[in-house]
Coordinates of C-alpha atoms and ligand atoms in Angstrom, one line a residue:
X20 CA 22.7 61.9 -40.6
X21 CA 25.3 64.8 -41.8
X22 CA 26.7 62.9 -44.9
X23 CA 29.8 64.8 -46.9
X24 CA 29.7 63.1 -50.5
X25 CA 32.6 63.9 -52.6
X26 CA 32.2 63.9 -56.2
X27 CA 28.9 65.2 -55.0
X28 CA 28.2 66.8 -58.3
X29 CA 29.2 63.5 -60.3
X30 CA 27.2 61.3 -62.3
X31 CA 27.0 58.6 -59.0
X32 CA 27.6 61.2 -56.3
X33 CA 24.9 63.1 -57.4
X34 CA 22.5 60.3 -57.4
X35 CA 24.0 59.5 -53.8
X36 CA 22.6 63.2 -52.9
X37 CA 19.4 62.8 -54.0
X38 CA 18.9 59.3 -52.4
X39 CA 20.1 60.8 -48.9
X40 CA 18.2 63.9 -49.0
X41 CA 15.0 61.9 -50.2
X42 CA 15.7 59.5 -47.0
X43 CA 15.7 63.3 -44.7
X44 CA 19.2 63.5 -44.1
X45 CA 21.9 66.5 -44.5
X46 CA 24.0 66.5 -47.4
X47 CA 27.1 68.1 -48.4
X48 CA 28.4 67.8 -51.6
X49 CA 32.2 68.2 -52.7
X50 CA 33.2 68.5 -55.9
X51 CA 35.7 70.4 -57.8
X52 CA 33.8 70.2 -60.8
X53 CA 36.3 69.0 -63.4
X54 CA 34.6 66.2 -64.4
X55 CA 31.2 66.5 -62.0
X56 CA 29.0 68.9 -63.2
X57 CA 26.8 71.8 -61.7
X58 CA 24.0 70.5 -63.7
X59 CA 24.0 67.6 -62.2
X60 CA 23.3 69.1 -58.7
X61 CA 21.1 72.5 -60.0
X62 CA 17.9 70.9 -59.2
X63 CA 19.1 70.8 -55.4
X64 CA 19.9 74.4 -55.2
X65 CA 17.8 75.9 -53.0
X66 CA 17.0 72.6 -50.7
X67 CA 17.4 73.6 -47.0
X68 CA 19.0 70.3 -46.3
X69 CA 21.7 70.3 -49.1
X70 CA 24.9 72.3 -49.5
X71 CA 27.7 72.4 -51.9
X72 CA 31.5 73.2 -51.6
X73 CA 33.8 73.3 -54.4
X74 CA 37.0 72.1 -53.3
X75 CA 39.5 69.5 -54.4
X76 CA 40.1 66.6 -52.5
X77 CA 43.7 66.1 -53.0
X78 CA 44.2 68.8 -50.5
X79 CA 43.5 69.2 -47.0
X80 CA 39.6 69.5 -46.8
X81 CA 37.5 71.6 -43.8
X82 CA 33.9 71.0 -43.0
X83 CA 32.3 73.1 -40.3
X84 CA 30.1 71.2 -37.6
X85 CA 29.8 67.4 -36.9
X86 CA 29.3 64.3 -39.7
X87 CA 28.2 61.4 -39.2
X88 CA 29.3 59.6 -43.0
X89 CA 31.9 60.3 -45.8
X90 CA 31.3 59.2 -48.5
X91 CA 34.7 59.5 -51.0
X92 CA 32.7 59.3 -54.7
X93 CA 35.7 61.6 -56.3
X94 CA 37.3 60.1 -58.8
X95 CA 38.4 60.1 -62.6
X96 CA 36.7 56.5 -63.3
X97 CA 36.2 57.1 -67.2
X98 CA 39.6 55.9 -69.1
X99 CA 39.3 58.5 -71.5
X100 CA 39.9 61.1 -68.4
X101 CA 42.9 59.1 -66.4
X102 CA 44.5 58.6 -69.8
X103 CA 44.2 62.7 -69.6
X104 CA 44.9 63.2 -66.3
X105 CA 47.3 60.7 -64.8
X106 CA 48.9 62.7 -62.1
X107 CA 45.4 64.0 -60.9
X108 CA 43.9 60.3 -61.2
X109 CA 46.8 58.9 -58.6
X110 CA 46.5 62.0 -56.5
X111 CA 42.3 61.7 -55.9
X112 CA 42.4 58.3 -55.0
X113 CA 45.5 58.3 -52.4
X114 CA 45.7 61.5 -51.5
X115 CA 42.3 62.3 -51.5
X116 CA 41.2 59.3 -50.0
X117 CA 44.2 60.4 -47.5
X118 CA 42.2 63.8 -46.3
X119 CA 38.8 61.8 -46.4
X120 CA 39.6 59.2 -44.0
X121 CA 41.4 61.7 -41.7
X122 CA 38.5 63.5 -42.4
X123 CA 36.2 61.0 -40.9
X124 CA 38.2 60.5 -38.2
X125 CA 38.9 63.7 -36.8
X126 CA 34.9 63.3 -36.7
X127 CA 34.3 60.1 -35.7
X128 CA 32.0 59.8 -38.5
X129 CA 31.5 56.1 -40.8
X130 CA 33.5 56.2 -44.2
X131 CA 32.9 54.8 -47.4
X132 CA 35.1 54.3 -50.3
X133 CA 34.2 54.1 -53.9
X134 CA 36.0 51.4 -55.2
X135 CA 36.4 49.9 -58.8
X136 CA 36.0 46.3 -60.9
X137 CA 39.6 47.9 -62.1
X138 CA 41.5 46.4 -58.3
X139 CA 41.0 42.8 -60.3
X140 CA 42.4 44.6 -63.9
X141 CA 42.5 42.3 -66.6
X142 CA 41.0 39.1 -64.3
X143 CA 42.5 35.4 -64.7
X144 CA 39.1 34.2 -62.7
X145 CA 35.6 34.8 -63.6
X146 CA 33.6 36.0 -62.6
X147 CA 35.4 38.0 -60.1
X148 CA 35.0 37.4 -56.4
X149 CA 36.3 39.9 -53.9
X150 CA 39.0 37.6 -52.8
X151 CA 40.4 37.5 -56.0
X152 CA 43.8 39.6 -55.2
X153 CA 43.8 40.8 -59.3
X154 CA 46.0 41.1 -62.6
X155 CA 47.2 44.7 -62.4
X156 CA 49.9 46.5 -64.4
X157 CA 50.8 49.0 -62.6
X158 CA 53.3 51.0 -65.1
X159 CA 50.5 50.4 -67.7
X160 CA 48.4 53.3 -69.0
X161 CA 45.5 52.4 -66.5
X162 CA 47.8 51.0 -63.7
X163 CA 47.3 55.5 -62.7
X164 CA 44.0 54.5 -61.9
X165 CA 44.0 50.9 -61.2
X166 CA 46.9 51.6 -58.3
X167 CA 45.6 54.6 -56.7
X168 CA 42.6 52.4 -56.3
X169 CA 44.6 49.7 -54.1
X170 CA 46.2 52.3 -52.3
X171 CA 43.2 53.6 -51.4
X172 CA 41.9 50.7 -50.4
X173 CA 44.9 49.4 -48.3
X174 CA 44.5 53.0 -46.7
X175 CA 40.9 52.4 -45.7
X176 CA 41.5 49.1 -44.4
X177 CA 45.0 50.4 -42.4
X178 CA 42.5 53.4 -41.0
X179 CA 40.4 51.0 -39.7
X180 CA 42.4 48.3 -38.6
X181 CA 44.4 51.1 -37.0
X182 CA 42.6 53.9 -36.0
X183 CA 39.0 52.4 -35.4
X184 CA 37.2 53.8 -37.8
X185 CA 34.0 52.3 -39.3
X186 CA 35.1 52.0 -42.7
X187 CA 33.3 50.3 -45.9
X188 CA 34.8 49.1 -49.5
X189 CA 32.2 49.1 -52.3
X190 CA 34.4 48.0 -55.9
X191 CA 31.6 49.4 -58.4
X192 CA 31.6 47.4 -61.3
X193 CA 30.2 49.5 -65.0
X194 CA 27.5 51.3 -63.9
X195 CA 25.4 53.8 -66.3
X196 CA 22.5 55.7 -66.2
X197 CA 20.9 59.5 -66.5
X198 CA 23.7 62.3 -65.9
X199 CA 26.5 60.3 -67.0
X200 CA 28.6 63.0 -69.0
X201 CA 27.8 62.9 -72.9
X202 CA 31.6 63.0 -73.5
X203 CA 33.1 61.2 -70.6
X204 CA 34.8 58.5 -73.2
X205 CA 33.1 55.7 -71.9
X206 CA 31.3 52.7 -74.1
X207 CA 27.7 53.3 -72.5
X208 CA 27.5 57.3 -73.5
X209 CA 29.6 57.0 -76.5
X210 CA 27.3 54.1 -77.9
X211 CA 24.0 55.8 -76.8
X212 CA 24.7 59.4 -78.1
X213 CA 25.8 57.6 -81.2
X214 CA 22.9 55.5 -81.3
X215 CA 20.3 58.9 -81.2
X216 CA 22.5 60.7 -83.7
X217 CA 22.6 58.3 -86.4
X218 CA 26.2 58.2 -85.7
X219 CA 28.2 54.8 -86.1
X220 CA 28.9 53.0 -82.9
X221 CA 32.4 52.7 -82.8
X222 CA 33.1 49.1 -81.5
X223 CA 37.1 48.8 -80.8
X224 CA 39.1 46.5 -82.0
X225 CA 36.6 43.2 -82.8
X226 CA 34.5 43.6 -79.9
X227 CA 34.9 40.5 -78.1
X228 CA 35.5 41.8 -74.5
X229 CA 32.9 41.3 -71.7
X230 CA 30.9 43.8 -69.5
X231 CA 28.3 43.7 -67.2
X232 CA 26.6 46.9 -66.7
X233 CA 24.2 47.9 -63.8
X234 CA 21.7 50.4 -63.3
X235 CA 22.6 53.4 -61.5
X236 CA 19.7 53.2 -58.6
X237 CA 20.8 50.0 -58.3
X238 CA 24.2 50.6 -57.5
X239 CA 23.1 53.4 -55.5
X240 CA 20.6 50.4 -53.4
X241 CA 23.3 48.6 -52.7
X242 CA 26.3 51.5 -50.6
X243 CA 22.6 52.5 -48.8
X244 CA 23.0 49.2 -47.6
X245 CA 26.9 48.6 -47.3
X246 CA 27.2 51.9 -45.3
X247 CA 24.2 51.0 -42.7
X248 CA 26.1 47.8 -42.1
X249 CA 28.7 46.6 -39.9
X250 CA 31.2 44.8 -42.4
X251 CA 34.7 46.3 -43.6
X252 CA 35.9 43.8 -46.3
X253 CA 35.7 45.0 -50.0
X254 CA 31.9 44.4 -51.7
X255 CA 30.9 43.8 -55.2
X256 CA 28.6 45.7 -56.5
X257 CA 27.5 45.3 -60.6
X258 CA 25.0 43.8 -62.3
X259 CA 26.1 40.0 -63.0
X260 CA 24.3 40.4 -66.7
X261 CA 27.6 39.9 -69.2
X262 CA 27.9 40.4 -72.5
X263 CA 30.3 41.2 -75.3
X264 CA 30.6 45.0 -76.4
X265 CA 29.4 43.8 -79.9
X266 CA 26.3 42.3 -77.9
X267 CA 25.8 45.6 -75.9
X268 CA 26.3 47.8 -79.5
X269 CA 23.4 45.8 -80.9
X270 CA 21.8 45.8 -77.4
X271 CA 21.7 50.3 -77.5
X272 CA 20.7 50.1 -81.3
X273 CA 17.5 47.7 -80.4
X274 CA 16.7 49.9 -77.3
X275 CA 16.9 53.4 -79.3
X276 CA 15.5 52.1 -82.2
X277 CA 18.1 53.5 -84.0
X278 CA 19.6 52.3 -87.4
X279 CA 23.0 53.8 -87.0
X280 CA 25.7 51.5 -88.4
X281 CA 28.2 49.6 -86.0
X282 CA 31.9 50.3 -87.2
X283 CA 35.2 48.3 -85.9
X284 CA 37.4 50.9 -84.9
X285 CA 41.5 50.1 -83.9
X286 CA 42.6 52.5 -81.5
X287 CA 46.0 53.5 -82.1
X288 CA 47.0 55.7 -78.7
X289 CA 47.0 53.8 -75.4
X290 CA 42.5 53.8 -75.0
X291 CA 42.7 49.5 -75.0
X292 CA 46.1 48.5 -73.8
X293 CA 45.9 46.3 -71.1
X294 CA 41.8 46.5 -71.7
X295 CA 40.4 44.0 -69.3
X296 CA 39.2 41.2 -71.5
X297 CA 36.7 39.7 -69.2
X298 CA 34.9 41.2 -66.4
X299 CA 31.5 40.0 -64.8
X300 CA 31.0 41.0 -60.6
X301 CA 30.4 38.0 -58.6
X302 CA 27.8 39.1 -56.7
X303 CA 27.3 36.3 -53.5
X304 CA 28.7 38.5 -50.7
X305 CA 26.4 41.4 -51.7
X306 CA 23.2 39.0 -51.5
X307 CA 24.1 37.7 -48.6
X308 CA 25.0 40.3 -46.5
X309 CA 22.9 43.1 -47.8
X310 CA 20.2 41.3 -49.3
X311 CA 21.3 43.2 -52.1
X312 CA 20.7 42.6 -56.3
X313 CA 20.2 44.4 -59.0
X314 CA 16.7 45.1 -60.1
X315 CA 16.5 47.4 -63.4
X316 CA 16.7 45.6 -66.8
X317 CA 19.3 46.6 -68.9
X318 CA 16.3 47.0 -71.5
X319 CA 14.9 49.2 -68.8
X320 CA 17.6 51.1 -67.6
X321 CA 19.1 51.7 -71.0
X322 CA 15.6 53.4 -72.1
X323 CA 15.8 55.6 -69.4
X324 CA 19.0 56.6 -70.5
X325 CA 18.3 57.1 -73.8
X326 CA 15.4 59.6 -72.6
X327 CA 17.7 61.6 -70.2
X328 CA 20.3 61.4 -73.2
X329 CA 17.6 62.6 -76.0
X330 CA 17.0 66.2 -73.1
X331 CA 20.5 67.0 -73.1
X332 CA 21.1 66.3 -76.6
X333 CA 18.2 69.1 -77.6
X334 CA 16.4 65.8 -79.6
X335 CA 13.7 65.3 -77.3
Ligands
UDP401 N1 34.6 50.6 -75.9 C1 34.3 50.5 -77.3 N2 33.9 51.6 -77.9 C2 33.8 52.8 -77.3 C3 34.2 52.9 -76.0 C4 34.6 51.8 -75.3 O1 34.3 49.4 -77.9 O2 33.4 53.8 -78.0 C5 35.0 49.4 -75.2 C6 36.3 49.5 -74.4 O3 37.4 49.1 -75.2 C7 36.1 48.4 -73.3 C8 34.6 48.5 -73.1 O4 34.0 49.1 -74.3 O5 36.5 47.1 -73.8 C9 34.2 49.3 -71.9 O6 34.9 50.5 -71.9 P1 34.6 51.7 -70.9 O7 35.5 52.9 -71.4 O8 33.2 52.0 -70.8 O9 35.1 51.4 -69.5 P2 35.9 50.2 -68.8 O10 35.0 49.1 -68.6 O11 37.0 49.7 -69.8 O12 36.5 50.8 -67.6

C-alpha cells in the first residue's frame, strides 16, 4: 500500500510509520510539526520507502500519485496543548478531517480516523462501550477538543454513508509510550520525567480519578487491524487496566525506582474543569472483531518508557 499518515511525525503517527514501512509498504508522513517532532521521524530519513511533507491539515492538502489509506493521526490530543490552542484544536479535527476524507476520496483510497475516549467526556456508564452516545460540554474548556472530535466523526460516518468511502473510527483511549513529548502536559510524561529527576509528582486535586493506560504497540496492533477490516462503526481501543492517578503516581515511582515525593497540587486555571472522573475502554467489540487486546504490562511498557525517557533527558 501507499499510506499518507498525518501527524506522521507524532508520538502515535510516528509509530504508525514505522509499523507500515516494517510491514513493506509506502509511507507519507504529514505533519506540520507544532506539536510532532522531526526527531521523532529522523531515523527514517533516508528510507527509500518513506517521505515527509510538512503541511497543515486544516488546509487544502495535495499528494502526487495514487493512495491506497489515510490515515488522519493530526491532532492536539494533550489538554495542556487545546487549552493553548483552542481555535487550532477545532480546526484539525473538522477541518482537517474535512481535506482528509475528501482527500481519500478523490483517491478512492480507505480512511481512518483517530478518534478519542474524550467523544464519551466525563462518562455516566462504565466502563465505556462505543454505544454509549457520551457526557460532553461543549462550551467547556475541553468541549474545543471533545466537539471537533464528534464532528469529525459525524463527517466520517456522513462520507461514508454518503459518498462510499471505506471509512474506519478508532476512539484511542490514554495511550503512552517512547517519543511521547517530555512537555506535552499530560499525566504519563509529567509523572515519569518527574519520577527520573527526583522531582515531586504532581498529583491534582486528591487524585481520585480513573485511567486506563495502553501501550503504544498495542494501540498501534489494534488500527493494523481496524484498517484491514471491513467495519465502519466507532472502535475502542485502550487497555481495560484502571486505576486511580494516585495508584498510577505510586505505580511510575515503583517502576523507576525513584524516591521522588508525591505532592497534591490544585490547579487554579481551567487544566481539570470538566476532568473526566472515570474512564476505563470497554474493550468487547475490539476482541471480537479484530481479535484484538492489549499485550504489554503496564509494568512493562512503563520501563520502556522510562528508558526512552532517561536518552532524551541526557540521564542515561
Ligand atoms: N494529572 C495529574 N497530574 C499531572 C497531569 C495530569 O494528576 O501532572 C491528571 C489529570 O487531572 C487527569 C489525569 O491525570 O485526571 C490524566 O490527565 P492527562 O492530561 O494525561 O489526559 P486526559 O486523560 O485527561 O486526557
Amino acid at each position: 500500500m501507499r499510506i499518507l499518515i498525518t501527524g506522521g511525525a507524532g508520538f502515535i503517527g510516528s509509530h504508525l510509520c514505522d509499523r507500515y514501512l516494517a510491514e513493506g509498504h509506502e509511507v507519507i508522513a504529514m505533519d506540520n510539526l507544532s506539536t510532532g517532532s522531526e526527531a521523532n521521524i529522523a531515523h527514517l530519513a533516508g528510507h527509500p520507502r518513506f517521505h515527509f511533507i510538512k503541511h497543515d491539515v486544516t488546509h487544502y492538502i495535495y499528494v502526487a500519485g495514487p493512495l491506497d489509506a489515510v490515515l488522519h493521526l493530526a491532532s492536539l490530543p494533550s489538554p495542556v496543548d487545546y487549552l493553548n490552542f483552542p481555535i487550532q484544536t477545532l480546526k484539525v479535527g473538522a477541518l482537517g478531517t474535512h481535506n482528509t476524507l475528501g482527500l481519500a476520496m478523490a483517491k478512492g483510497a480507505r480512511y481512518l480516523l483517530a478518534s478519542t475516549s474524550e467523544v464519551y467526556g466525563d462518562p455516566l456508564v462504565h466502563p465505556q462501550r462505543e454505544d454509549y452516545w457520551g457526557n460532553v460540554n461543549p462550551v467547556g474548556p475541553r468541549g474545543v477538543y471533545d466537539e471537533s472530535k464528534r464532528f469529525a466523526e459525524a463527517l466520517t460516518m456522513a462520507y461514508h454513508r454518503y459518498h462510499g468511502v471505506e471509512t474506519h473510527i478508532v476512539r484511542i483511549f490514554n495511550t503512552y509510550g517512547p517519543r511521547m513529548r517530555l512537555d506535552d502536559g499530560r499525566v504519563v510524561p509529567n509523572f515519569v520525567r518527574q519520577a527520573l529527576k527526583g522531582e515531586p509528582l504532581t498529583v491534582y486535586d486528591d487524585g481520585s480519578r480513573t485511567r486506563s493506560f495502553c501501550y503504544v504497540d498495542d494501540l498501534v496492533e489494534g488500527i493494523v487491524r481496524l484498517l484491514a477490516s471491513d467495519f465502519h462503526e466507532p472502535v475502542n481501543l485502550g487497555n481495560p487496566r484502571e486505576m486511580t492517578v494516585l495508584e498510577f503516581a505510586r505505580k511510575v515511582l515503583e517502576v523507576t525506582g525513584s524516591a521522588s515525593p508525591i505532592t497534591f497540587i490544585h490547579p487554579t486555571d481551567e487544566r481539570t474543569r470538566d476532568d473526566p472522573k472515570v474512564r476505563c475502554p470497554d474493550i468487547t467489540r475490539a476482541r471480537e472483531l479484530l481479535g484484538w487486546e492489549p499485550r504489554v504490562s503496564l509494568e512493562e511498557g512503563l520501563a520502556r518508557t522510562a528508558a526512552d525517557f532517561r536518552l532524551r533527558l541526557g540521564l542515561a
